[in-house]
Coordinates of C-alpha atoms and ligand atoms in Angstrom, one line a residue:
Chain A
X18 CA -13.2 5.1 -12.0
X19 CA -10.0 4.4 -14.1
X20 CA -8.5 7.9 -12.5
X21 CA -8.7 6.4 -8.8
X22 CA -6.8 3.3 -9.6
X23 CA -3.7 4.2 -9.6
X24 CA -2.3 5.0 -6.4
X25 CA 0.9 3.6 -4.8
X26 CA -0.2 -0.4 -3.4
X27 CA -0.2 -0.5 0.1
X28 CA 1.9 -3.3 -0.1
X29 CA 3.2 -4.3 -3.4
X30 CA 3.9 -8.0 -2.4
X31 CA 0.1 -8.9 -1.9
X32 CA -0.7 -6.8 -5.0
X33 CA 1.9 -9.3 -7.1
X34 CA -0.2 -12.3 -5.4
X35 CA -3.5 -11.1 -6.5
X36 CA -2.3 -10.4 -9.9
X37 CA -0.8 -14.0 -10.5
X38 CA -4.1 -15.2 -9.0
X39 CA -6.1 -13.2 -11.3
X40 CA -3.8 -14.3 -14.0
X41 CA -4.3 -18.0 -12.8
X42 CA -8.4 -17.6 -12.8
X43 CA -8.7 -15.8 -16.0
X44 CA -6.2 -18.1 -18.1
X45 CA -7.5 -21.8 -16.6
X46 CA -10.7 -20.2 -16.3
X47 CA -11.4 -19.4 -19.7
X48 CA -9.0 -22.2 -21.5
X49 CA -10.9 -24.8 -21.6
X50 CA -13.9 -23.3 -23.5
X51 CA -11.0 -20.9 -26.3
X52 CA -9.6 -24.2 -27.3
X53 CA -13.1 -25.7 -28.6
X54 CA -14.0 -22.6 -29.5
X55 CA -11.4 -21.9 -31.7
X56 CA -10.9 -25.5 -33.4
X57 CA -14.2 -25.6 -33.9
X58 CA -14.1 -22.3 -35.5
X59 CA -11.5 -23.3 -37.7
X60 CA -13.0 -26.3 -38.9
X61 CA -16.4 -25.4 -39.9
X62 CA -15.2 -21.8 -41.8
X63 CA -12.8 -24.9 -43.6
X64 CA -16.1 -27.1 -44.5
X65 CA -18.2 -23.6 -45.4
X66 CA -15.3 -22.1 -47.5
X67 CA -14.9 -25.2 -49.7
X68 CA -18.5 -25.2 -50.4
X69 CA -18.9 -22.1 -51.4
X70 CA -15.4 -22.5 -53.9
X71 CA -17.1 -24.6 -56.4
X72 CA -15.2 -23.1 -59.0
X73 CA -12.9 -25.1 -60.9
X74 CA -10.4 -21.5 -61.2
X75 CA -9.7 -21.1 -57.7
X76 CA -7.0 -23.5 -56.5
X77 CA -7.1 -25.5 -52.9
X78 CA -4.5 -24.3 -51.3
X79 CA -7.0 -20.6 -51.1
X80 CA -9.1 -22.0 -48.8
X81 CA -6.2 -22.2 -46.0
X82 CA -5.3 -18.8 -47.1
X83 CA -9.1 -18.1 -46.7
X84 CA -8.9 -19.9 -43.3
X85 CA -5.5 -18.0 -42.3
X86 CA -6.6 -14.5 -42.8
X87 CA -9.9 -14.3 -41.2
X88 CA -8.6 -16.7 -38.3
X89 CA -6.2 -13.8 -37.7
X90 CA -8.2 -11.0 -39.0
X91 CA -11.6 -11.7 -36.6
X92 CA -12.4 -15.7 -35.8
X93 CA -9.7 -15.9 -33.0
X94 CA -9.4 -12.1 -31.9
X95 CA -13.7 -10.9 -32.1
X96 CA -15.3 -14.0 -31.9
X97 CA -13.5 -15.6 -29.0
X98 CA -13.2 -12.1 -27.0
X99 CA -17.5 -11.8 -27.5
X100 CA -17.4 -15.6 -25.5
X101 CA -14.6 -14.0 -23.0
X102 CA -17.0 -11.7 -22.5
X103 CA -19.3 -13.6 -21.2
X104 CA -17.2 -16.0 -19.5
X105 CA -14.3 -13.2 -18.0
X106 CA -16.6 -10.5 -17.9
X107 CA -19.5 -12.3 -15.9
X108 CA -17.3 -13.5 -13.4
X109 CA -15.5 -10.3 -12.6
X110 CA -18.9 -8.1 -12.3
X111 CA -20.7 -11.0 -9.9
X112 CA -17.4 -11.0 -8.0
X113 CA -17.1 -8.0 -7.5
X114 CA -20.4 -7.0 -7.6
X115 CA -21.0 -10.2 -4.7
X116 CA -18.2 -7.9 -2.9
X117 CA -19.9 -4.7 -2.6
X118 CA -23.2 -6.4 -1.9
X119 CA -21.9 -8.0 1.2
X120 CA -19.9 -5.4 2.3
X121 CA -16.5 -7.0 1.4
X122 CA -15.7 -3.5 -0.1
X123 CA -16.9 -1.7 2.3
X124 CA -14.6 -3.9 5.1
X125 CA -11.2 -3.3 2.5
X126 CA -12.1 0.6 2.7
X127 CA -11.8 0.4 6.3
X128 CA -8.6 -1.0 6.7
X129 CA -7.1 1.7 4.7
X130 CA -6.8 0.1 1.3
X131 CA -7.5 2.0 -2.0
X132 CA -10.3 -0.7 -3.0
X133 CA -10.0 0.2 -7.0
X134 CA -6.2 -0.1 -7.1
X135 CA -6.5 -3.1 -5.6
X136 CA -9.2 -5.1 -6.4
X137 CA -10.0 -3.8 -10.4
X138 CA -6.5 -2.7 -11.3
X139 CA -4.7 -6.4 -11.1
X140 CA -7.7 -7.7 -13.4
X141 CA -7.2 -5.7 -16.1
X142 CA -3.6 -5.7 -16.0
X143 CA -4.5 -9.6 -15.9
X144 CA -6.5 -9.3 -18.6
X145 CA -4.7 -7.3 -20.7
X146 CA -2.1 -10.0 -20.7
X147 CA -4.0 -13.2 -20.6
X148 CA -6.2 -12.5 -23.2
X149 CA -4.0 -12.3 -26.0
X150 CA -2.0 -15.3 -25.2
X151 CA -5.5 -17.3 -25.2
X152 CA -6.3 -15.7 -28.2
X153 CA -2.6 -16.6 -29.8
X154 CA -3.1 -19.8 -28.4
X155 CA -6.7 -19.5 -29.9
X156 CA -5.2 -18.6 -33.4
X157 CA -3.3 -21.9 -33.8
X158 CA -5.6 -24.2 -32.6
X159 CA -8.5 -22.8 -35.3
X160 CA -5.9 -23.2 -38.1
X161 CA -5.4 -26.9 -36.8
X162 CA -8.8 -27.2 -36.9
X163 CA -9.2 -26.2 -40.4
X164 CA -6.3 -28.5 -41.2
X165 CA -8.1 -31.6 -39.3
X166 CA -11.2 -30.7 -41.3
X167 CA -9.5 -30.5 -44.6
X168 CA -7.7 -33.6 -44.9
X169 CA -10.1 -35.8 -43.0
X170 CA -12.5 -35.4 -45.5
X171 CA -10.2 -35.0 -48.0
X172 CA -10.8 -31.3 -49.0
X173 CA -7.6 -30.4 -49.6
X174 CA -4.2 -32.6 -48.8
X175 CA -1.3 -31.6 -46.4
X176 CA 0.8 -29.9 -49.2
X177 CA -2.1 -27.8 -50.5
X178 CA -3.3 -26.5 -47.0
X179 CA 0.5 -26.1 -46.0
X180 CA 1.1 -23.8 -49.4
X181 CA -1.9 -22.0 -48.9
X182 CA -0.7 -21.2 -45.4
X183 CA 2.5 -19.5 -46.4
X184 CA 1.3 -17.7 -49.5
X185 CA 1.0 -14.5 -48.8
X186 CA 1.8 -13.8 -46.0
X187 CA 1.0 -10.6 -44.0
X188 CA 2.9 -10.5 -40.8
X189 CA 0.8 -7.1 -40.3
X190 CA -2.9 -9.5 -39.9
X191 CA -1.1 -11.3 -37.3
X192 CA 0.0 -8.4 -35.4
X193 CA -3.8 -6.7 -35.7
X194 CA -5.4 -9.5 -34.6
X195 CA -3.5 -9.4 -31.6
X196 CA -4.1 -5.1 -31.2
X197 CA -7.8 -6.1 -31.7
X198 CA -7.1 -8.7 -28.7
X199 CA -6.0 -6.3 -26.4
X200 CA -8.4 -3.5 -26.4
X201 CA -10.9 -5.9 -26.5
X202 CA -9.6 -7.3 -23.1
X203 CA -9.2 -3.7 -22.1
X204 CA -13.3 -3.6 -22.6
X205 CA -14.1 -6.9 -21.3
X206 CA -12.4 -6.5 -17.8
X207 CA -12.8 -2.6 -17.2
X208 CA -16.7 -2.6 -18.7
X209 CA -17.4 -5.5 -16.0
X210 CA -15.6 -4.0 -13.1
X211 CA -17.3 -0.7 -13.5
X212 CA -20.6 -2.5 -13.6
X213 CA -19.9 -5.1 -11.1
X214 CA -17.7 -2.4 -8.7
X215 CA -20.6 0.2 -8.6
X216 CA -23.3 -3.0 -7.8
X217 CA -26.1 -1.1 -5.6
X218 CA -28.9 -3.3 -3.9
X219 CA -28.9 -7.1 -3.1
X220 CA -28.7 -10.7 -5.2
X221 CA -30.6 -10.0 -7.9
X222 CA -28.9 -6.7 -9.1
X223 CA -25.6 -8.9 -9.0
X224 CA -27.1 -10.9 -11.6
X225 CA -28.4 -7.8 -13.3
X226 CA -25.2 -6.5 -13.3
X227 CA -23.2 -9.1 -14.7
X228 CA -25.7 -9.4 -17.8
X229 CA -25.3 -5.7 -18.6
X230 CA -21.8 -6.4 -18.1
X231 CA -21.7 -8.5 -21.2
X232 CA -24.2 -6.9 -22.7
X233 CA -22.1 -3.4 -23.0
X234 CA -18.9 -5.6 -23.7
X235 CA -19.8 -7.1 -26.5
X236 CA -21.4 -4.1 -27.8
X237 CA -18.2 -2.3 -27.8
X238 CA -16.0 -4.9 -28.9
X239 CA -18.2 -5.0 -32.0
X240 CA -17.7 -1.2 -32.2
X241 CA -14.0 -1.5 -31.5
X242 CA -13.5 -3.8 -33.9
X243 CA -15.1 -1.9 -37.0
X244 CA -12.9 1.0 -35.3
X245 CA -9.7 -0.7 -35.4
X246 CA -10.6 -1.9 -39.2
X247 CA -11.2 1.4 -40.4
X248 CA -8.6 3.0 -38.6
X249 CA -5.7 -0.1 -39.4
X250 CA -6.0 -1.7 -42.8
Chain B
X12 CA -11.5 10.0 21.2
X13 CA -13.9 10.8 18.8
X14 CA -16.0 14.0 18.8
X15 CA -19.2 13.7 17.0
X16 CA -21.2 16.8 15.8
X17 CA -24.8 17.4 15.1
X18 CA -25.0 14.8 12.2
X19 CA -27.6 14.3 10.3
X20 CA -28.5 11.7 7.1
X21 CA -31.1 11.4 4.6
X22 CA -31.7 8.9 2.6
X23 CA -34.2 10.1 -0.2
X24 CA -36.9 12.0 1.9
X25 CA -36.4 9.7 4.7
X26 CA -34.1 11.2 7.8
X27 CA -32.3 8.6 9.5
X28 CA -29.9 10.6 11.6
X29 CA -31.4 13.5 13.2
X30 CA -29.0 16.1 14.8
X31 CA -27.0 13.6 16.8
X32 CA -23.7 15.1 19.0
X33 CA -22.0 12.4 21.5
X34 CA -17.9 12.1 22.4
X35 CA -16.6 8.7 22.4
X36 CA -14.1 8.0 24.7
X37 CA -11.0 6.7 24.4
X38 CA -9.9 3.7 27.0
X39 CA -13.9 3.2 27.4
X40 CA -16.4 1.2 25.8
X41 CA -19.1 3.3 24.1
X42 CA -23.1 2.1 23.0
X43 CA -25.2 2.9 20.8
X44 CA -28.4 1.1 21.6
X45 CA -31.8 1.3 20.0
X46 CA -34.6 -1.0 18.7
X47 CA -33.7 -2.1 15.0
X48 CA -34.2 0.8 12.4
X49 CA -33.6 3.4 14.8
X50 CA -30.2 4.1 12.5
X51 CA -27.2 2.0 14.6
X52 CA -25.5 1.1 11.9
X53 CA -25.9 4.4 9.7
X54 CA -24.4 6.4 12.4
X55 CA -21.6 3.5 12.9
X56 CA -20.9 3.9 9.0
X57 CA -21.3 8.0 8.9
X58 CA -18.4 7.7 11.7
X59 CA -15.9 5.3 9.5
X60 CA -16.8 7.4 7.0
X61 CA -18.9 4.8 4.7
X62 CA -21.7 6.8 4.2
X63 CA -21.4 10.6 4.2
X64 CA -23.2 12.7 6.7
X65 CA -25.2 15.2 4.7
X66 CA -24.8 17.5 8.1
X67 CA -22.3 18.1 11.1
X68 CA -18.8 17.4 12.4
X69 CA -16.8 14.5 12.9
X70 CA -13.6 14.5 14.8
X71 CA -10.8 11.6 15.4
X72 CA -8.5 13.2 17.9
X73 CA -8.1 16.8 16.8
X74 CA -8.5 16.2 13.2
X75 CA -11.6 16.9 11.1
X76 CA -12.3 13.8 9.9
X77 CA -14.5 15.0 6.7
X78 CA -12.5 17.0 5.0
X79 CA -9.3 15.2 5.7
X80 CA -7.5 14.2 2.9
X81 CA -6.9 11.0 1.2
X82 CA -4.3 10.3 2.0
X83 CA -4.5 11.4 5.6
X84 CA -7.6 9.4 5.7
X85 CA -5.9 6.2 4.7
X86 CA -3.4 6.6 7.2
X87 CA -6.2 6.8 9.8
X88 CA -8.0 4.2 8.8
X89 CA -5.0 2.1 9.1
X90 CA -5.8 2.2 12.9
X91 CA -9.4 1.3 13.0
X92 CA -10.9 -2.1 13.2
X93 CA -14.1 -2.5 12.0
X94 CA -16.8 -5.9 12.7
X95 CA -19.3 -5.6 10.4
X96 CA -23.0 -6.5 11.0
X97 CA -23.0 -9.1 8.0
X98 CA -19.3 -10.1 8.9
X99 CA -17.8 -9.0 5.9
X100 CA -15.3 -11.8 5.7
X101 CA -13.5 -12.2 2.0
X102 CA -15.1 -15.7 0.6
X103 CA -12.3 -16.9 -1.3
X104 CA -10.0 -16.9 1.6
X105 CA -9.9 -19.3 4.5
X106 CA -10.4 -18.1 8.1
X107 CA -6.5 -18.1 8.4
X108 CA -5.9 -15.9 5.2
X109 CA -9.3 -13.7 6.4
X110 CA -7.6 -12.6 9.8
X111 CA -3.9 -12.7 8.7
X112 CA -5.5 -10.0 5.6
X113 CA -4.5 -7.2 7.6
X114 CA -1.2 -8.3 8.7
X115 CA -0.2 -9.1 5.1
X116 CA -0.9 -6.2 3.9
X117 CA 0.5 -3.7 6.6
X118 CA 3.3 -5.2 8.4
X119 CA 6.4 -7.2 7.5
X120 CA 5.9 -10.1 9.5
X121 CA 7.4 -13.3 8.8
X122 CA 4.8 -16.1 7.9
X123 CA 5.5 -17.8 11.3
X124 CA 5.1 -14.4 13.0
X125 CA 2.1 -13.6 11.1
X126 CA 0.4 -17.0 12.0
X127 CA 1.0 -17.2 15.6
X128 CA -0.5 -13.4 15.9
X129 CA -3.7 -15.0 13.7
X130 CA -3.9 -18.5 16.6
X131 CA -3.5 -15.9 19.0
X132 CA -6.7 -13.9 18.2
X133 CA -8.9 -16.8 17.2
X134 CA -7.7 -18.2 20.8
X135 CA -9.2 -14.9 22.0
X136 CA -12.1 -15.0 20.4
X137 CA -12.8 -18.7 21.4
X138 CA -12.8 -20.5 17.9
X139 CA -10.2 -22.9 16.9
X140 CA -9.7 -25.6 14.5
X141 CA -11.5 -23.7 11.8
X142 CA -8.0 -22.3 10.1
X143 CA -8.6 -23.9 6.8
X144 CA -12.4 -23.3 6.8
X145 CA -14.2 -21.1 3.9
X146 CA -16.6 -18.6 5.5
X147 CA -19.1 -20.3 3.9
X148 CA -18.4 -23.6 6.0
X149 CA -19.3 -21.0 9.1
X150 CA -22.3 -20.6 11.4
X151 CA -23.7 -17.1 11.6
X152 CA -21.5 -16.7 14.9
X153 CA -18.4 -18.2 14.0
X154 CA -18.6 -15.7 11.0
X155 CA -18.5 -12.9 14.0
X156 CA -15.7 -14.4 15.9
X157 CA -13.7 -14.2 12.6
X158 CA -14.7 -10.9 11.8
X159 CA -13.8 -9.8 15.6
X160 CA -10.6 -11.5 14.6
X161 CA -9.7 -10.0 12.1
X162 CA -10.6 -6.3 13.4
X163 CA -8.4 -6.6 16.7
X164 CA -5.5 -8.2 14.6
X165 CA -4.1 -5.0 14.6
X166 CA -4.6 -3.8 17.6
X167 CA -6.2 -0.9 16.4
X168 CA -6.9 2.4 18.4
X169 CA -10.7 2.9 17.4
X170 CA -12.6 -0.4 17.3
X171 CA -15.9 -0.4 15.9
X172 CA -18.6 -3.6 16.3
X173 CA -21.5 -3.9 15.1
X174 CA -23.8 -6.0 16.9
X175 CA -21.0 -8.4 17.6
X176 CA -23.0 -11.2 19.6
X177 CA -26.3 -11.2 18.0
X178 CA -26.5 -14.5 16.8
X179 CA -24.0 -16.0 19.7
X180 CA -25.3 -18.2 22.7
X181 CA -25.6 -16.4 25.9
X182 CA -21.8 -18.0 27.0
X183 CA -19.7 -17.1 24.0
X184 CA -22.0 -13.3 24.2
X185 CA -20.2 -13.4 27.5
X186 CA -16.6 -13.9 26.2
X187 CA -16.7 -11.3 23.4
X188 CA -18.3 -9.2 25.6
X189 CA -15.4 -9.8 28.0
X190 CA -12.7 -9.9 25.5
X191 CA -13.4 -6.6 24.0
X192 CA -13.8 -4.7 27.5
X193 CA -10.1 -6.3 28.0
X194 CA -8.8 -4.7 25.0
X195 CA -10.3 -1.9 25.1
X196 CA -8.7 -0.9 28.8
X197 CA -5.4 -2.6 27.7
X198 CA -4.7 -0.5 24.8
X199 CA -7.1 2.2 25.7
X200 CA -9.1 1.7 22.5
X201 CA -11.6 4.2 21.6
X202 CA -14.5 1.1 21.1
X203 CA -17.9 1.8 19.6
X204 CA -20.9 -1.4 20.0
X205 CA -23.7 -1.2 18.4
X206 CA -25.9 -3.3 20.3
X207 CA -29.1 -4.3 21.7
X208 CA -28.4 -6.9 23.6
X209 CA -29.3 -6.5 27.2
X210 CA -26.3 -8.3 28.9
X211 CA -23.7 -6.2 27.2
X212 CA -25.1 -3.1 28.3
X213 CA -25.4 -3.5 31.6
X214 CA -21.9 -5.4 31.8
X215 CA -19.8 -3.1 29.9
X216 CA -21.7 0.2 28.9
X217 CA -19.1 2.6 30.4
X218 CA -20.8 5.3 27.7
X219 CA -24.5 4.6 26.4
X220 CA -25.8 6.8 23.8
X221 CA -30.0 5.9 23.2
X222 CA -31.3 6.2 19.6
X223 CA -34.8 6.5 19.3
X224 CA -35.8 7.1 15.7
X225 CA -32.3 8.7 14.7
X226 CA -32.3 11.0 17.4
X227 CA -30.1 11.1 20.4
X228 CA -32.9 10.0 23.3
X229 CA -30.3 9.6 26.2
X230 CA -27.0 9.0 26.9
X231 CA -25.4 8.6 30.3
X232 CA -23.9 5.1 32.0
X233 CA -25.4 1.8 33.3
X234 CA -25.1 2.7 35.6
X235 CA -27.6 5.5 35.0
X236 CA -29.7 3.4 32.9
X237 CA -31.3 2.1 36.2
X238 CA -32.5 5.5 37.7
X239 CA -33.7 7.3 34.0
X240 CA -36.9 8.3 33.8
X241 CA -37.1 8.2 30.1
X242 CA -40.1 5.9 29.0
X243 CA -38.4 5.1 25.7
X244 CA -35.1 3.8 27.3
X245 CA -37.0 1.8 29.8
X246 CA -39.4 0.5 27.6
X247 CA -36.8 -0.5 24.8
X248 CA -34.2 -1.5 28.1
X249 CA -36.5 -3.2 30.1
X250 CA -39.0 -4.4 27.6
X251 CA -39.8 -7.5 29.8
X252 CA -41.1 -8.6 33.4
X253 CA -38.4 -10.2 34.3
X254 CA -36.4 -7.6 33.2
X255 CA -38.5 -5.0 34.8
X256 CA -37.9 -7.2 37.8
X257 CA -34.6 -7.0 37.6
X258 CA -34.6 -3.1 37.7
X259 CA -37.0 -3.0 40.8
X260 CA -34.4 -5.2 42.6
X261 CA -31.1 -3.3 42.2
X262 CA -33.4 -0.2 42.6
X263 CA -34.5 -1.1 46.0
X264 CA -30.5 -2.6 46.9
X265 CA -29.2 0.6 45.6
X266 CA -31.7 2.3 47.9
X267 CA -31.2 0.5 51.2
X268 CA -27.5 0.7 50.4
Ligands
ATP22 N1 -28.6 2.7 2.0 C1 -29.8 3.0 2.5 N2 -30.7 3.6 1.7 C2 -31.9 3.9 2.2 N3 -32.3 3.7 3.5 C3 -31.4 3.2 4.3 C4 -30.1 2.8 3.9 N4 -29.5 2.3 4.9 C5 -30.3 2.3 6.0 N5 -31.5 2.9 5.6 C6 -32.6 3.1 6.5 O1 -32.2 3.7 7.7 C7 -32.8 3.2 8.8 C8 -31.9 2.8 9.9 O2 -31.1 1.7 9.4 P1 -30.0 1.0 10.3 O3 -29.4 -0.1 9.5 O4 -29.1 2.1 10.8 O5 -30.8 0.4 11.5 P2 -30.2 -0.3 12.8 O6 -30.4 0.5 13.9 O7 -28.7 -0.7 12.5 O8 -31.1 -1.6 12.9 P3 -30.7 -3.1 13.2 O9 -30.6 -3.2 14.7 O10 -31.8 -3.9 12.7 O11 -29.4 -3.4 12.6 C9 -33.7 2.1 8.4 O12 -35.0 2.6 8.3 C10 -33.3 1.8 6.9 O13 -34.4 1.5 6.2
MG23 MG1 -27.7 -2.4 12.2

């Protein structure tokens, strides 16, 4: 399927729209639900981190550095992308999948248009972008969350949380988190437009479609991201 | 013109298309009638090249039409207009967008251009103030009168409808009926209807071709269809009395005449 894609656009102008739309439905789409998500995330790994510290040895400021490294290491990139799944992934195998069903396809084939360059190739570029910033954007709001969660109940103060922040700092967990980010956007949006592209039958095998969609996402994002750790650190 | 071949189609053990050989005509409007399940819209599709004919020959012109290449095959299909029998329109795109599609995509218009080309159409095809409608805002017909729309937009050289008035009243039948019998002498369209509505084929069946059970049954004109002898045809074409009527009528003028 990958192979067919690319092909010169017909018309690169209405290619660039239905990019920046896909852009557009994939970033608002999915916002809302990274940035609870991700300072919820944050805040509970703060609570759970501090109770399992009880000894008197390890200083405060750790669990930011705790909260730091595995925001950037797998809260933000894995866990967010296995909820993009569903919510990205779903919603580009039922549209596409609602597509074929109704002959939407079928009616772009007609006119002469190469269907996978343009209707699966501008969501994966899409994706491939979008993702990452959410999950950037994803990577803040978890450590803010932490922060909220620490000095509201007076886990840690300001300065200890803001020291454990800096302390050793790895530049190279920051940039991995973002790598994992992008495959796993890779596998999100080309794992539900194979499934929802390739949609034989009616209704319900839209539905079907979409659920094996995630399914199979999330399966190799999990696989990808023991992959990546292997290969990376 | 398009030169069709002893085709044949399978589907699993079941054979749909059966042998079938016609030539559709250019500057005429062309039938294919039968009762539903008799493999209209297969045939339709193994033409466009939708579905693949497991058998036979299919011809646009001079060129072979199955073994063209893809890119030759794009280019061709850049001429045809298709009205499918579900409509096909694009949900997330008003009727304005829907019909101005095609233009987007293959000309340079300017938006004004492009727009007074999409009022023109939806003039033609008798539905206005539905612009910035959703398809899902749409009766079953208006759906079809989009989907005519946007096939003719173009002016394509091979049309192909199918069943484009089922689901119209009898008046608006009468105006696509009309309009596509216009546009098809105008440009001299190659135009292919599936159809089995009665008014069409005796208004503007230039070319018939009769599928009974996938296979070719008859083909001739209306104004053939009176005189054959075929039981099939005149049971399927003249499946009432009044109908039958009808036929005894203009058999008996046609006589004295
Ligand atoms: N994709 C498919 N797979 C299996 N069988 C099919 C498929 N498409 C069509 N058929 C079968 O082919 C036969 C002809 O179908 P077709 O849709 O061509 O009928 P039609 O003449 O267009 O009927 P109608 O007037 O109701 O639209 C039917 O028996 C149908 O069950
Ligand atoms: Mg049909």
């Amino acid at each position: 399927m990958l192979g067919g894609m690319f092909t010169k656009p017909e018309n690169a102008r209405v290619y660039w729209k239905e990019f920046i739309h896909q852009c557009y439905e994939i970033g608002i789409g999915s916002a809302g639900i990274v940035v609870i998500i991700s300072l919820f995330l944050g805040a509970v790994t703060t609570v759970q981190t501090a109770y399992q510290l009880i000894s008197p040895l390890v200083q405060k400021y750790v669990i930011a550095q705790i909260i730091r490294d595995s925001t950037f290491l797998e809260l933000s990139p894995t866990v967010v992308c296995i909820v993009l799944a569903g919510v990205i992934g779903s919603k580009i195998a039922s549209e596409l999948g609602n597509m074929r069903v109704s002959e939407q396809i079928d009616a772009l084939e007609i006119m002469g248009i190469n269907t996978k360059t343009y209707l699966i190739l501008p969501k994966i570029v899409a994706s491939i972008i979008v993702v990452p910033c959410l999950i950037t954007i994803s990577m803040f709001l978890s450590i803010w969350g932490g922060y909220l969660a620490g000095t509201l109940t007076g886990i840690l103060s300001e300065q200890q949380f803001t020291q454990g922040l800096l302390t050793d700092f790895i530049t190279f967990n920051l940039v991995f988190g973002l790598i994992k980010s992008f495959t796993f956007a890779f596998i999100i949006s080309s794992v539900s437009a194979y499934f929802g592209y390739n949609v034989k039958g009616g209704a319900l095998e839209i539905g079907r479609s979409s659920t094996t969609s995630v399914v199979v996402s999330c399966i190799l994002i999990l696989c990808a991201d023991y992959g990546l750790a292997a290969l990376l650190l | 013109m398009i030169e069709i071949k002893n085709i044949k189609k399978t589907f699993g053990t079941k054979t749909v298309i059966e042998d079938v050989s016609t030539i559709m005509h250019a500057g005429k409007v062309n039938l294919i009638i039968g009762a539903s399940g008799s493999g209209k819209t297969v045939m339709m599709k193994c033409i466009v090249g939708l579905v693949k004919p497991d058998l036979g020959q299919i011809k646009y012109e001079d060129a072979d039409f199955l073994n063209m290449e893809e890119k030759e095959k794009k280019e061709l299909r850049t001429q045809i207009g298709m009205l499918f029998q579900g409509s096909a329109l694009f949900d997330s795109l008003t009727v304005e967008n829907n019909v101005m599609f095609p233009l987007d995509m293959f000309t340079t218009k300017t938006l004004a251009e492009k727009r007074q080309r999409v009022n023109e159409v939806l003039d033609r095809v008798n539905l206005k103030d539905a612009n910035k409608k959703y398809p899902a805002e749409l009766s079953g017909g208006m759906k079809k009168r989009v989907a005519l729309a946007r096939a003719i937009v173009l002016n394509p050289k091979y049309l192909f409808c199918d069943e484009p008035n089922s689901g119209l009243d009898p008046q608006t039948s009468l105006v696509i009926d009309k309009l596509i019998m216009e546009i098809t002498a105008e440009f001299k369209m190659t135009t292919i209807i599936n159809t089995h509505d009665m008014n069409t084929v005796m208004e503007s069946g230039d070319h018939i071709v009769f599928l009974h059970q996938g296979r070719k049954q008859w083909e001739g004109s209306k104004d053939d269809i009176i005189f054959s002898k075929d039981t099939y045809l005149n049971n399927f074409i003249f499946a009432s009395e009044f109908l039958q009527d009808a036929k005894n009528k203009r058999m008996q003028d046609a006589k004295h005449a």
